[in-house]
Structure formats: structure tokens, C-alpha cells
Coordinates of C-alpha atoms and ligand atoms in Angstrom, one line a residue:
X17 CA 39.5 -43.1 30.9
X18 CA 39.4 -44.6 27.6
X19 CA 41.3 -42.8 24.8
X20 CA 40.2 -45.1 22.1
X21 CA 39.0 -43.4 18.7
X22 CA 35.6 -44.4 17.6
X23 CA 33.2 -43.7 14.7
X24 CA 29.4 -43.6 15.0
X25 CA 26.9 -42.9 12.3
X26 CA 23.5 -41.4 12.1
X27 CA 20.8 -44.0 12.8
X28 CA 18.1 -44.3 10.3
X29 CA 15.0 -46.3 9.8
X30 CA 11.8 -47.4 11.9
X31 CA 13.2 -49.7 14.4
X32 CA 13.8 -48.0 17.7
X33 CA 16.1 -49.1 20.6
X34 CA 14.5 -46.8 23.3
X35 CA 11.4 -46.8 25.1
X36 CA 9.7 -44.1 23.1
X37 CA 10.3 -42.0 19.9
X38 CA 11.1 -39.0 22.2
X39 CA 14.2 -40.7 23.7
X40 CA 15.1 -42.3 20.4
X41 CA 14.9 -38.8 18.8
X42 CA 17.6 -37.7 21.5
X43 CA 19.6 -40.8 20.7
X44 CA 19.6 -40.2 17.0
X45 CA 20.4 -36.5 17.1
X46 CA 23.3 -37.3 19.4
X47 CA 24.7 -39.9 16.8
X48 CA 24.0 -37.4 14.0
X49 CA 26.1 -34.6 15.7
X50 CA 29.0 -37.1 15.6
X51 CA 28.4 -38.6 12.1
X52 CA 31.6 -38.1 10.0
X53 CA 29.5 -36.5 7.4
X54 CA 28.3 -34.0 9.9
X55 CA 31.0 -33.4 12.5
X56 CA 34.4 -31.7 11.9
X57 CA 36.5 -33.9 14.2
X58 CA 34.2 -36.8 15.3
X59 CA 36.9 -39.0 16.6
X60 CA 37.5 -36.2 19.2
X61 CA 33.8 -35.8 19.7
X62 CA 34.3 -32.2 18.3
X63 CA 31.2 -31.3 16.2
X64 CA 32.1 -27.7 15.1
X65 CA 33.2 -24.2 16.3
X66 CA 36.8 -24.8 17.6
X67 CA 36.4 -27.5 20.3
X68 CA 32.5 -27.6 20.4
X69 CA 31.8 -31.2 21.6
X70 CA 28.8 -33.6 21.9
X71 CA 29.9 -35.5 25.0
X72 CA 32.7 -35.1 27.6
X73 CA 34.4 -38.4 26.3
X74 CA 33.6 -41.8 24.8
X75 CA 32.7 -43.2 28.3
X76 CA 30.1 -40.4 28.9
X77 CA 28.9 -41.0 25.4
X78 CA 28.3 -44.6 26.1
X79 CA 26.7 -43.9 29.3
X80 CA 24.3 -41.3 27.7
X81 CA 23.4 -43.8 25.1
X82 CA 22.6 -46.6 27.6
X83 CA 20.7 -44.1 29.9
X84 CA 18.6 -43.1 27.0
X85 CA 18.0 -46.8 26.1
X86 CA 16.4 -47.3 29.4
X87 CA 14.8 -43.9 30.1
X88 CA 11.0 -44.1 30.8
X89 CA 8.5 -41.7 29.2
X90 CA 8.2 -40.1 32.6
X91 CA 11.7 -39.6 33.4
X92 CA 14.3 -36.8 32.8
X93 CA 18.1 -37.2 32.3
X94 CA 20.4 -34.4 33.5
X95 CA 23.6 -33.8 31.4
X96 CA 26.4 -31.6 33.0
X97 CA 28.9 -30.6 30.3
X98 CA 28.6 -33.7 28.3
X99 CA 28.4 -36.3 31.1
X100 CA 25.0 -37.9 32.4
X101 CA 24.9 -37.2 36.1
X102 CA 21.1 -38.0 37.1
X103 CA 17.9 -39.4 36.3
X104 CA 14.7 -38.3 38.0
X105 CA 11.1 -39.2 37.7
X106 CA 9.1 -36.2 36.3
X107 CA 6.2 -36.5 34.0
X108 CA 5.3 -37.2 30.5
X109 CA 5.1 -33.7 29.4
X110 CA 8.4 -32.7 30.9
X111 CA 11.6 -32.7 28.9
X112 CA 13.3 -36.1 28.5
X113 CA 16.8 -34.5 28.9
X114 CA 18.0 -31.0 30.5
X115 CA 21.6 -30.2 29.7
X116 CA 23.8 -27.4 31.1
X117 CA 27.2 -26.8 29.1
X118 CA 30.3 -25.0 30.2
X119 CA 28.6 -22.8 32.6
X120 CA 31.2 -21.1 35.1
X121 CA 30.5 -18.7 37.9
X122 CA 31.3 -15.3 36.4
X123 CA 34.4 -14.5 38.1
X124 CA 35.9 -17.7 36.9
X125 CA 34.4 -17.7 33.5
X126 CA 37.5 -17.5 31.4
X127 CA 39.5 -19.8 29.2
X128 CA 42.3 -20.3 31.6
X129 CA 39.9 -21.7 34.2
X130 CA 37.9 -23.7 31.7
X131 CA 41.1 -25.3 30.2
X132 CA 42.1 -26.4 33.8
X133 CA 38.8 -28.1 34.3
X134 CA 38.7 -29.6 30.8
X135 CA 41.9 -31.1 31.2
X136 CA 40.8 -32.7 34.6
X137 CA 37.9 -34.0 32.8
X138 CA 35.4 -31.8 34.7
X139 CA 34.0 -29.9 31.8
X140 CA 33.6 -29.8 28.0
X141 CA 32.9 -27.0 25.6
X142 CA 29.4 -27.2 24.4
X143 CA 29.5 -24.4 21.8
X144 CA 25.8 -23.8 20.7
X145 CA 24.2 -26.9 18.9
X146 CA 27.2 -29.3 19.5
X147 CA 26.6 -29.9 23.1
X148 CA 22.7 -29.6 22.7
X149 CA 22.5 -32.2 19.8
X150 CA 20.9 -30.3 17.3
X151 CA 23.5 -29.6 14.8
X152 CA 22.7 -30.5 11.3
X153 CA 26.0 -29.7 9.5
X154 CA 26.7 -26.7 7.5
X155 CA 23.0 -26.3 6.2
X156 CA 22.2 -25.2 9.7
X157 CA 24.1 -21.9 9.2
X158 CA 23.5 -21.6 5.4
X159 CA 20.3 -19.8 5.4
X160 CA 21.3 -17.3 8.1
X161 CA 24.5 -16.6 6.2
X162 CA 22.4 -16.4 2.9
X163 CA 19.9 -14.0 4.8
X164 CA 22.8 -12.0 6.1
X165 CA 24.4 -11.4 2.7
X166 CA 20.9 -10.9 1.1
X167 CA 20.4 -8.1 3.7
X168 CA 23.8 -6.7 2.9
X169 CA 23.1 -6.7 -0.8
X170 CA 19.9 -5.1 -0.2
X171 CA 21.4 -2.3 2.0
X172 CA 24.4 -1.5 0.1
X173 CA 24.4 -3.1 -3.4
X174 CA 21.0 -3.0 -5.2
X175 CA 19.6 -6.3 -3.8
X176 CA 22.4 -8.5 -5.4
X177 CA 25.9 -9.3 -4.9
X178 CA 26.5 -9.6 -8.5
X179 CA 29.8 -7.8 -9.5
X180 CA 31.1 -7.7 -6.0
X181 CA 34.0 -9.6 -4.5
X182 CA 33.8 -10.7 -0.8
X183 CA 37.0 -11.7 1.0
X184 CA 36.5 -13.9 4.0
X185 CA 38.3 -16.7 6.0
X186 CA 37.6 -20.0 7.7
X187 CA 35.9 -22.9 6.0
X188 CA 35.1 -24.9 9.1
X189 CA 31.7 -26.2 10.1
X190 CA 29.9 -22.9 10.1
X191 CA 32.2 -20.8 8.0
X192 CA 32.0 -23.4 5.1
X193 CA 28.5 -22.0 4.4
X194 CA 29.9 -18.5 3.3
X195 CA 31.0 -19.4 -0.3
X196 CA 27.6 -20.9 -1.1
X197 CA 25.7 -18.2 0.6
X198 CA 27.6 -15.5 -1.4
X199 CA 27.2 -17.3 -4.8
X200 CA 23.6 -17.8 -4.0
X201 CA 23.3 -14.0 -3.8
X202 CA 25.1 -13.8 -7.1
X203 CA 28.6 -12.7 -6.0
X204 CA 32.2 -13.7 -6.0
X205 CA 34.0 -14.8 -2.8
X206 CA 37.5 -15.7 -2.0
X207 CA 37.6 -17.6 1.3
X208 CA 41.2 -18.0 2.9
X209 CA 41.6 -21.3 4.8
X210 CA 44.9 -22.7 6.4
X211 CA 43.8 -26.3 6.5
X212 CA 43.6 -28.2 3.0
X213 CA 41.2 -30.8 4.4
X214 CA 38.6 -28.1 5.2
X215 CA 38.7 -26.7 1.6
X216 CA 38.5 -30.3 0.3
X217 CA 35.4 -31.0 2.4
X218 CA 33.6 -27.9 1.1
X219 CA 34.6 -28.7 -2.6
X220 CA 33.2 -32.3 -2.0
X221 CA 29.9 -31.1 -0.6
X222 CA 29.5 -28.4 -3.4
X223 CA 29.7 -25.5 -1.1
X224 CA 32.7 -24.3 -2.8
X225 CA 33.5 -24.1 -6.6
X226 CA 37.3 -24.0 -6.8
X227 CA 40.6 -23.8 -5.0
X228 CA 44.1 -22.5 -5.3
X229 CA 47.3 -22.0 -3.4
X230 CA 48.2 -18.8 -5.3
X231 CA 46.9 -15.3 -4.3
X232 CA 47.5 -14.1 -7.8
X233 CA 45.5 -16.8 -9.2
X234 CA 42.6 -16.4 -6.8
X235 CA 42.5 -12.5 -7.5
X236 CA 42.7 -13.1 -11.3
X237 CA 39.8 -15.7 -11.2
X238 CA 37.9 -13.3 -8.9
X239 CA 38.3 -10.2 -11.0
X240 CA 37.3 -11.9 -14.2
X241 CA 34.2 -13.5 -12.6
X242 CA 33.3 -10.0 -11.2
X243 CA 33.8 -8.3 -14.6
X244 CA 31.6 -11.1 -16.2
X245 CA 28.9 -10.7 -13.5
X246 CA 29.3 -14.4 -12.7
X247 CA 29.0 -16.1 -9.2
X248 CA 32.1 -17.8 -8.3
X249 CA 33.5 -19.2 -4.8
X250 CA 37.4 -19.7 -4.5
X251 CA 38.9 -21.4 -1.6
X252 CA 42.5 -19.9 -1.1
X253 CA 45.0 -22.0 0.9
X254 CA 46.8 -19.7 3.5
X255 CA 46.9 -17.8 6.8
X256 CA 44.3 -15.0 6.6
X257 CA 46.3 -12.6 8.7
X258 CA 49.2 -12.9 6.2
X259 CA 46.9 -13.3 3.0
X260 CA 44.8 -10.3 3.8
X261 CA 48.0 -8.0 4.1
X262 CA 49.2 -9.5 0.7
X263 CA 45.9 -8.8 -0.9
X264 CA 46.0 -5.1 0.3
X265 CA 49.4 -4.6 -1.2
X266 CA 48.2 -5.7 -4.4
X267 CA 45.5 -2.9 -4.7
X268 CA 42.7 -5.1 -5.9
X269 CA 39.3 -3.6 -5.1
X270 CA 37.6 -5.7 -2.5
X271 CA 33.8 -4.9 -1.8
X272 CA 33.0 -6.9 1.3
X273 CA 35.1 -8.3 4.1
X274 CA 34.2 -10.6 7.0
X275 CA 35.7 -13.6 8.8
X276 CA 34.7 -16.9 10.3
X277 CA 38.0 -18.4 11.5
X278 CA 37.3 -19.7 15.2
X279 CA 38.8 -16.6 16.7
X280 CA 36.6 -17.0 19.8
X281 CA 39.0 -19.6 20.9
X282 CA 42.7 -18.3 20.6
X283 CA 44.2 -21.8 21.7
X284 CA 42.3 -24.2 19.5
X285 CA 40.5 -22.1 16.9
X286 CA 43.1 -19.7 15.2
X287 CA 46.3 -20.7 13.5
X288 CA 49.1 -18.2 14.2
X289 CA 51.1 -16.6 11.3
X290 CA 54.3 -18.6 10.3
X291 CA 53.0 -22.0 11.8
X292 CA 52.0 -25.0 9.7
X293 CA 49.1 -27.1 11.1
X294 CA 51.6 -29.7 12.3
X295 CA 53.8 -26.9 14.1
X296 CA 50.7 -25.3 15.6
X297 CA 49.6 -28.7 17.0
X298 CA 52.9 -29.1 18.6
X299 CA 53.2 -25.6 20.0
X300 CA 49.6 -26.0 21.4
X301 CA 50.5 -29.0 23.3
X302 CA 54.0 -28.0 24.4
X303 CA 53.5 -24.3 25.2
X304 CA 49.7 -23.2 25.2
X305 CA 50.6 -19.8 26.6
X306 CA 53.0 -18.8 23.9
X307 CA 50.4 -20.3 21.4
X308 CA 47.7 -17.9 22.7
X309 CA 50.1 -14.9 22.6
X310 CA 51.1 -15.7 19.0
X311 CA 47.5 -16.5 17.7
X312 CA 46.3 -13.3 19.5
X313 CA 48.9 -11.1 17.8
X314 CA 48.2 -12.7 14.4
X315 CA 44.4 -11.8 15.1
X316 CA 45.4 -8.1 15.7
X317 CA 47.3 -8.1 12.3
X318 CA 44.1 -9.8 10.8
X319 CA 41.8 -7.1 12.1
X320 CA 44.2 -4.3 11.3
X321 CA 43.9 -5.6 7.6
X322 CA 40.2 -5.7 7.9
X323 CA 40.1 -2.0 9.2
X324 CA 42.2 -1.1 6.2
X325 CA 39.9 -2.7 3.6
X326 CA 37.2 -0.7 5.5
X327 CA 39.2 2.5 5.0
X328 CA 39.6 1.6 1.3
X329 CA 35.7 1.5 1.0
X330 CA 34.8 -2.1 1.6
X331 CA 31.7 -3.0 3.7
X332 CA 33.3 -4.8 6.7
X333 CA 31.5 -6.8 9.4
X334 CA 32.3 -9.1 12.4
X335 CA 30.6 -12.4 11.8
X336 CA 30.1 -13.6 15.2
X337 CA 33.5 -15.0 16.1
X338 CA 34.8 -12.2 18.7
X339 CA 37.9 -11.3 16.5
X340 CA 37.3 -7.6 17.4
X341 CA 37.6 -8.3 21.2
X342 CA 40.9 -10.2 20.7
X343 CA 42.4 -7.4 18.6
X344 CA 41.1 -4.8 21.0
X345 CA 42.7 -6.6 24.0
X346 CA 45.9 -6.7 21.8
X347 CA 45.8 -2.8 21.8
X348 CA 43.9 -2.2 18.4
X349 CA 41.9 0.6 19.7
X350 CA 39.6 0.9 16.6
X351 CA 38.9 -2.7 16.5
X352 CA 35.0 -2.1 17.0
X353 CA 35.0 0.3 14.2
X354 CA 33.3 -2.2 12.1
X355 CA 30.0 -3.5 13.2
X356 CA 28.8 -6.9 14.1
X357 CA 26.4 -8.7 11.8
X358 CA 23.4 -8.6 14.1
X359 CA 23.0 -4.9 14.7
X360 CA 23.9 -4.5 11.1
X361 CA 21.7 -7.0 9.4
X362 CA 19.7 -9.3 11.6
X363 CA 18.1 -7.3 14.5
X364 CA 15.0 -6.3 12.6
X365 CA 14.3 -10.0 12.2
X366 CA 14.8 -10.7 15.8
X367 CA 12.1 -8.1 16.7
X368 CA 9.6 -10.0 14.8
X369 CA 10.5 -13.3 16.7
X370 CA 12.3 -14.6 13.6
X371 CA 15.2 -16.9 13.8
X372 CA 16.7 -20.2 12.5
X373 CA 14.0 -22.6 12.8
X374 CA 15.2 -26.2 11.7
X375 CA 13.9 -29.7 11.5
X376 CA 15.4 -33.2 11.0
X377 CA 13.8 -36.5 9.7
X378 CA 14.4 -39.3 12.1
X379 CA 13.5 -41.9 9.5
X380 CA 16.7 -40.8 7.6
X381 CA 14.6 -40.8 4.4
X382 CA 15.1 -37.5 2.2
X383 CA 11.6 -37.9 0.9
X384 CA 10.2 -37.0 4.4
X385 CA 12.1 -33.7 4.2
X386 CA 10.8 -33.2 0.6
X387 CA 7.3 -33.7 2.0
X388 CA 7.9 -31.0 4.7
X389 CA 9.2 -28.6 1.9
X390 CA 6.0 -29.0 0.2
X391 CA 4.1 -28.3 3.4
X392 CA 6.0 -25.2 4.0
X393 CA 5.3 -23.8 0.6
X394 CA 1.6 -24.6 1.1
X395 CA 1.4 -22.9 4.5
X396 CA 3.2 -19.8 3.3
X397 CA 2.4 -19.5 -0.3
X398 CA 3.0 -15.6 -0.2
X399 CA 6.3 -15.6 1.4
X400 CA 8.4 -15.3 -1.7
X401 CA 11.9 -15.2 -0.1
X402 CA 11.1 -18.4 1.8
X403 CA 9.8 -20.3 -1.2
X404 CA 12.9 -19.3 -3.2
X405 CA 15.1 -20.4 -0.4
X406 CA 13.3 -23.8 -0.2
X407 CA 13.7 -24.4 -4.0
X408 CA 17.3 -23.2 -3.9
X409 CA 18.1 -25.4 -0.9
X410 CA 16.5 -28.5 -2.6
X411 CA 18.8 -28.0 -5.7
X412 CA 22.1 -26.8 -4.0
X413 CA 22.1 -28.4 -0.4
X414 CA 23.4 -31.9 -0.1
X415 CA 22.2 -33.5 3.2
X416 CA 24.8 -34.4 5.8
X417 CA 23.7 -37.2 8.1
X418 CA 20.0 -37.1 8.8
X419 CA 18.1 -35.3 6.2
X420 CA 17.2 -31.8 7.5
X421 CA 15.9 -28.4 6.5
X422 CA 16.3 -24.9 8.0
X423 CA 14.4 -21.7 7.4
X424 CA 13.9 -18.6 9.4
X425 CA 10.4 -18.4 10.6
X426 CA 8.8 -16.0 13.2
X427 CA 6.3 -15.9 16.0
X428 CA 3.1 -17.6 14.9
X429 CA 4.8 -19.2 11.9
X430 CA 6.9 -21.7 13.9
X431 CA 3.9 -23.1 15.8
X432 CA 1.9 -23.4 12.5
X433 CA 4.6 -25.3 10.9
X434 CA 5.3 -27.5 13.9
X435 CA 1.6 -28.4 14.3
X436 CA 1.3 -29.2 10.7
X437 CA 4.4 -31.5 10.8
X438 CA 2.8 -33.4 13.8
X439 CA -0.3 -33.9 11.8
X440 CA 1.6 -35.3 8.8
X441 CA 3.3 -37.8 11.3
X442 CA 0.0 -38.5 12.8
X443 CA -1.6 -39.4 9.4
X444 CA 1.3 -41.6 8.4
X445 CA 2.2 -39.3 5.7
X446 CA 5.9 -39.2 7.0
X447 CA 7.7 -42.4 7.8
X448 CA 8.7 -41.4 11.2
X449 CA 8.7 -38.6 13.7
X450 CA 10.4 -35.2 13.0
X451 CA 12.7 -33.4 15.3
X452 CA 12.1 -29.6 15.6
X453 CA 14.7 -27.2 17.0
X454 CA 16.7 -24.0 16.4
X455 CA 20.2 -22.6 16.7
X456 CA 21.0 -20.8 20.0
X457 CA 21.7 -17.7 17.8
X458 CA 18.1 -16.8 18.0
X459 CA 15.8 -13.8 18.8
X460 CA 15.1 -14.6 22.4
X461 CA 17.7 -17.1 23.7
X462 CA 21.0 -15.3 23.9
X463 CA 22.9 -12.8 25.8
X464 CA 26.1 -11.9 24.0
X465 CA 27.3 -8.2 23.9
X466 CA 29.7 -8.7 21.0
X467 CA 27.1 -10.6 18.9
X468 CA 23.4 -11.2 19.3
X469 CA 22.8 -8.4 21.9
X470 CA 25.5 -6.0 20.6
X471 CA 24.4 -2.4 20.8
X472 CA 20.9 -3.0 22.3
X473 CA 18.8 0.1 22.3
X474 CA 18.5 0.4 26.0
X475 CA 22.2 -0.7 26.7
X476 CA 21.0 -4.0 28.1
X477 CA 23.7 -6.0 26.1
X478 CA 25.2 -7.9 29.0
X479 CA 21.8 -8.8 30.8
X480 CA 21.9 -12.6 31.0
X481 CA 18.4 -13.0 32.6
X482 CA 16.7 -13.3 29.2
X483 CA 18.7 -16.5 28.3
X484 CA 17.8 -18.1 31.7
X485 CA 14.2 -17.2 31.3
X486 CA 14.1 -18.7 27.8
X487 CA 15.4 -22.1 29.1
X488 CA 13.1 -21.9 32.1
X489 CA 9.9 -21.1 30.1
X490 CA 10.7 -23.8 27.5
X491 CA 11.2 -26.4 30.1
X492 CA 7.9 -25.4 31.8
X493 CA 6.2 -25.5 28.2
X494 CA 7.5 -29.1 27.7
X495 CA 10.3 -28.9 25.0
X496 CA 11.8 -32.5 24.5
X497 CA 15.4 -31.4 25.5
X498 CA 16.3 -28.0 26.7
X499 CA 19.8 -26.7 27.3
X500 CA 21.6 -23.8 28.9
X501 CA 25.2 -23.0 27.8
X502 CA 28.0 -20.4 28.3
X503 CA 30.6 -19.4 25.8
X504 CA 29.4 -20.5 22.5
X505 CA 30.4 -18.7 19.3
X506 CA 32.2 -15.9 21.0
X507 CA 34.2 -17.8 23.8
X508 CA 34.4 -17.9 27.7
X509 CA 33.0 -14.9 29.5
X510 CA 31.2 -13.5 26.4
X511 CA 27.8 -15.2 26.2
X512 CA 25.1 -17.1 27.8
X513 CA 22.3 -18.9 25.6
X514 CA 19.8 -21.6 25.6
X515 CA 18.6 -24.4 23.3
X516 CA 15.3 -25.9 22.5
X517 CA 14.3 -29.1 20.7
X518 CA 10.8 -30.6 20.5
X519 CA 9.8 -33.9 18.9
X520 CA 6.8 -34.2 16.7
X521 CA 5.8 -37.8 17.1
X522 CA 2.2 -37.5 15.9
X523 CA 0.6 -37.8 19.3
X524 CA -1.8 -35.4 21.0
X525 CA 0.5 -34.8 23.9
X526 CA 3.2 -33.8 21.3
X527 CA 0.6 -31.4 19.7
X528 CA 0.0 -29.8 23.1
X529 CA 3.7 -29.5 23.9
X530 CA 4.5 -28.1 20.5
X531 CA 1.7 -25.6 20.7
X532 CA 3.2 -24.3 24.0
X533 CA 6.9 -24.4 23.3
X534 CA 6.9 -23.0 19.8
X535 CA 4.8 -20.2 21.1
X536 CA 7.0 -19.3 24.4
X537 CA 10.3 -19.8 22.5
X538 CA 9.9 -17.1 19.7
X539 CA 7.7 -15.1 22.1
X540 CA 10.8 -14.5 24.3
X541 CA 12.3 -12.8 21.4
X542 CA 9.5 -10.4 21.0
X543 CA 9.3 -9.7 24.7
X544 CA 13.2 -9.1 25.0
X545 CA 13.3 -6.6 22.1
X546 CA 10.0 -4.9 23.2
X547 CA 11.5 -4.5 26.6
X548 CA 14.7 -3.0 25.1
X549 CA 12.4 -0.5 23.5
X550 CA 12.3 -1.5 19.8
X551 CA 9.1 -0.3 18.2
X552 CA 8.8 -3.1 15.7
X553 CA 8.8 -5.7 18.5
X554 CA 6.2 -3.6 20.4
X555 CA 4.1 -3.4 17.4
X556 CA 4.1 -7.2 16.9
X557 CA 3.7 -7.8 20.6
X558 CA 0.3 -5.8 20.3
X559 CA -0.7 -7.2 17.0
X560 CA -0.2 -10.9 18.2
X561 CA -1.5 -10.3 21.7
X562 CA 1.4 -11.2 23.5
X563 CA 0.8 -10.5 27.2
X564 CA 3.7 -8.0 28.3
X565 CA 2.6 -6.4 31.4
X566 CA 4.6 -3.1 31.2
X567 CA 4.5 -2.8 27.4
X568 CA 3.6 0.7 27.4
Ligands
NAD25 P1 35.7 -24.3 12.9 O1 36.5 -24.4 14.2 O2 34.9 -25.5 12.4 O3 36.4 -23.7 11.6 C1 37.3 -22.6 11.7 C2 38.3 -22.7 10.4 O4 39.1 -21.6 10.5 C3 39.0 -23.9 10.5 O5 38.7 -24.6 9.3 C4 40.4 -23.4 10.7 O6 41.5 -24.2 9.9 C5 40.4 -22.0 10.0 N1 41.5 -21.1 10.5 C6 41.9 -20.9 11.7 N2 43.0 -20.0 11.7 C7 43.1 -19.6 10.6 C8 43.9 -18.5 10.0 N3 44.7 -17.9 10.7 N4 43.7 -18.3 8.6 C9 42.9 -19.0 7.8 N5 42.1 -20.1 8.3 C10 42.1 -20.3 9.7 O7 34.4 -23.2 13.3 P2 33.1 -22.9 12.6 O8 32.1 -23.7 13.1 O9 33.2 -22.7 11.1 O10 32.9 -21.4 13.1 C11 33.9 -20.3 12.8 C12 33.5 -19.2 13.8 O11 32.3 -18.5 13.4 C13 33.5 -19.5 15.2 O12 34.1 -18.6 16.0 C14 32.1 -19.6 15.5 O13 31.8 -19.4 16.9 C15 31.5 -18.5 14.7 N6 30.2 -18.8 14.5 C16 29.4 -17.8 13.8 C17 28.1 -17.9 13.5 C18 27.3 -16.9 12.7 O14 26.2 -17.1 12.5 N7 27.9 -15.8 12.2 C19 27.5 -19.0 13.9 C20 28.1 -20.0 14.5 C21 29.5 -19.8 14.9

């Protein structure tokens, strides 16, 4: 097996090296996932979220690329945890690629068994959009994070975060969106991060305003900005488990606390207290089980501090990294006293089939995205938050890799936008086709009892059938690449989820496929939440004539 380190870049332009734009789209999105502007550790094929990878190893990567180059318009390639394992003749309206990542039989679905297989080269961790080739950099999570803080502001702070201080940790691929999402809502944020290079990256891409290594300086800046009613984001170098305790001892009023360290992966995603980055790398390699013991006990301290902030009056919530579960396993009985962000702020959107819809311009030309920005404003002129978001994103989001856009759209809206994009491609108003997809963190594609399906009304949190059905119906509907994963953002044993990507290449066939898949996909969200007894989902199902046999 080759251990050589490589660098690949997002492919742009109108010349294609595959036998059709659909295969070319897959190829370009794979490259894009690993572009150094996009991925967190591209030389290790790691895209984001701890060890979330795009391909098993560089040999598998090369084989995926050469297979895509020869793949016919009526063939389908199968990917098993980042390795191409077969090509079958299917038909033109079938997906070009089907992927399954990190899926283990439930009794073996734990990190220990996964690491054994990973070391033998038999598996990789697919995270969510890493192994399903639809990661678009930090923007991908920015709007969701913005929406979450906006919803929090509406619920607790008179619709704005002005005059509040948020304390969080983790400035990685996803967590790096937090500072900008808070300042876009008018607030002040201190984001604790142990790795200086991650802070640097967020400063460079303008997701973060300034940094310091001093807790006192960070607090002084934050308090001053809060008093002036100014928005400000501060990166604070340090270990969150320790820094949070220090902040508590200084008696400064913190209003909101959350966390986006990669706590879901105690071996690769969380640095234990007292260890530098180098020391933690060494310990991880030499003695993984001691590493996990130390990082888990640090997480217990981290969660204990979060609980204390809650007792002091802060709004505290888990941001989908499973840190409460690790703390609970470490004996912190009250770990689940603060809620997850989905039941607290997002579920009403899921009931409407709303979720993180995204698209990328295969031409690589930003003007193609600005055209789609104009399109979305024309299609939904009365949706003020959406229009505000598009205007803000144009000003504040720097593209990483292929230019892309994200916005939360619901049932009916996604198909409207998808078909209109296809028309623009058909009429030559865009330079090249557009890839349309979404995060797996969506309304109808995840079973994750500590996150997307936490505290479901009917207690069906751990029912995985819905995620399987999502992948199956989207395959039948003719998405371009469909994936099924285990683990994702909360780690081994804690979630099952499915991905969907479709290509708008301007053809009539693409129109038919987009019409189907952009209906089935959010439709699953409404069916799942109606089945769980949410009135809002039942109402929308009736309004939109979604055929749910036992609705009443
Ligand atoms: P990442 O691995 O790219 O970044 C994690 C960051 O945490 C790293 O920069 C690391 O240096 C830092 N870190 C680790 N231990 C630390 C410590 N003790 N103190 C301070 N900093 C520390 O991961 P990511 O893509 O940013 O995702 C972060 C977490 O959020 C993951 O668990 C992921 O699954 C979860 N997630 C949440 C959502 C959501 O919508 N809320 C979506 C996707 C992922």
C-alpha cells in the first residue's frame, strides 16, 4: 500500500475527462472534498469531523478516479467504505455511484472494532459529507449554525444576540462556522481551540475576527464588545476542559455555552487536558487506550463545566458532537440536563421538510453561483430570512474550492429550485452543470438518538428504518449518487444516515430525475415526523398531498 502524500485540487472549466457530466460531477466533487482550501487534512484524505475521509487510501482514490473516467452512462459504481468494489450495468436514470460507509453489524458497531478494521485497511470513517463527496467547506454548516443561533436568539434574547457572550470550543471544519454565525446574529463569541493552525485558518477565511492566548484578554475584549453592543468573535488558544473551568472561576457572565470539538471520536477528535498537540499525537500512536481514558475524563470535566454555566443561568446546548454521552459514560449523571440543538431549535423546521439544501458550480466560476443567488431571490421573493441570508452570504462567505451555496429549503421549494437551475443550465445561462445535494443532517435521512432524532414525540429515536428507506427511495427516484453511512457526527454506534446528490445538467432526463428525487427526499422528512405524531408534519402532509396511508 502506498503511503505517499499527495495534493489534489478542485477541477474547474468546461473540458471534461469522463464520459458524461454526471460522472464528471462525481469526480469534481471528490477532488473538491480534498482540495487544501476545503479539507482539514487532505494529505491524509481527511475532509472534516475527526477522521472523516473521502477515500480509503490513495490507491483507492486513484482507482475511483480511473473508474469514473471509464464509467458509461448506464453503469453504476459501488463504493465500500472508500474503496471501489464493483461496476454493474444498470440504466441511465439510475445513480452513477452507490456508496456505503463505515456500516457495521450492530453488535460490532463500536470504535474498538472499527479501529481494528481501519488498521487492517478494511474500512474508513465516512463521517457525513466526507465519504459521500458533497462537503463544501465551512459554508456547508454556516447557514445551519446561523439558523440555530437565530432560533436561540428568538426564543431567549429578543431576536438578536446583541449584548450576549457565547462560549464554545472547536474551530475545525464545522465548528469553524460558529464565530461567523454568532457575529451574523449580532453577538460576541469566545471560541476555545487547542490547535493554533485551526485558529489561523478561520482568521484567514474571515470566519473569525481576532485571536489571543490569554483568557483575561479574551474576556476583557468580550465584555467590552458586549457593553458596546458590538459583534465580535475571538479565538482563544487553549484546552476547553481547562479554559472553561478558569472562566468559571473568574465570575464573568456568560450567556450561551455550546461545543464543537470532535468529542464524537475520543481517540482522534479530542485533546486531553495537559497534552500539547505533539504529545497527544505521540500518546495516540503509542497507547491508544490510555489516550481514550484521558480524553474521556477531560470531556467529563468539560461537560461538568458546561453544567455549571447552566446552573449560573447560561443557555447551554449540545451541538451534535455526542459530548454528553461520553460524560455520562464517565459517570456524570446529569450530562443530559442540557438539551441537544435539534429538539431545542431545529425540529419544527424538520417537520416542514426543511433542511440544508446546497449546490456547487462545476464550472468553478463564482458568477454561476451569483446567477443562482439571483434565481433563488426571484423564486422566493417573500422569504425574507432567505433573502437576508443570500445577501449576507455573498458579502461574508469566501468560497472554498468549487463555488457553492447553501440555504435551508423545504418540501416543494427544493424541487422548484432544482428544476429552475436545470433550466438555466439548459438555456446556457450557466457555464456548466450544477451539483445539488444536502448534508446528511436533514429532516428525513438520519436516525441519531443523541442528535437529529433525540426525544422524538413517540419515542422512536433509535429506529433506523427511516434512514434506510431514505437511501432506497432516493436510489429508486434516480439521484446521481446515493450513500448510506454509520457513525457520522456522533460516532460509532450512535447513528445511521443517508446522503443524496443529483446533477442538473440541463437535459430532460435530469429534469425527470430531479423532479422525483427532490420530492422523495424532503418528503421522507415529512413522512418520518408525521409518523412520529408531530401535528405540524401531519398538517403539511395534508396541505401538500403527500400520500401517507395511515396518516390519521
Ligand atoms: P474537526 O475535527 O475538524 O474539528 C474539531 C476541533 O476541535 C479541532 O480543531 C481540534 O483541534 C479541536 N479540539 C479538540 N479537542 C479540543 C479541546 N480539548 N479543546 C479545544 N479544542 C479542541 O471537526 P468539525 O468538523 O469541526 O466537527 C466538530 C464536531 O461537531 C464533530 O463532533 C462533528 O461530528 C460535530 N458536527 C456537528 C454538526 C452540527 O450541525 N452541529 C454538524 C457536523 C458535525
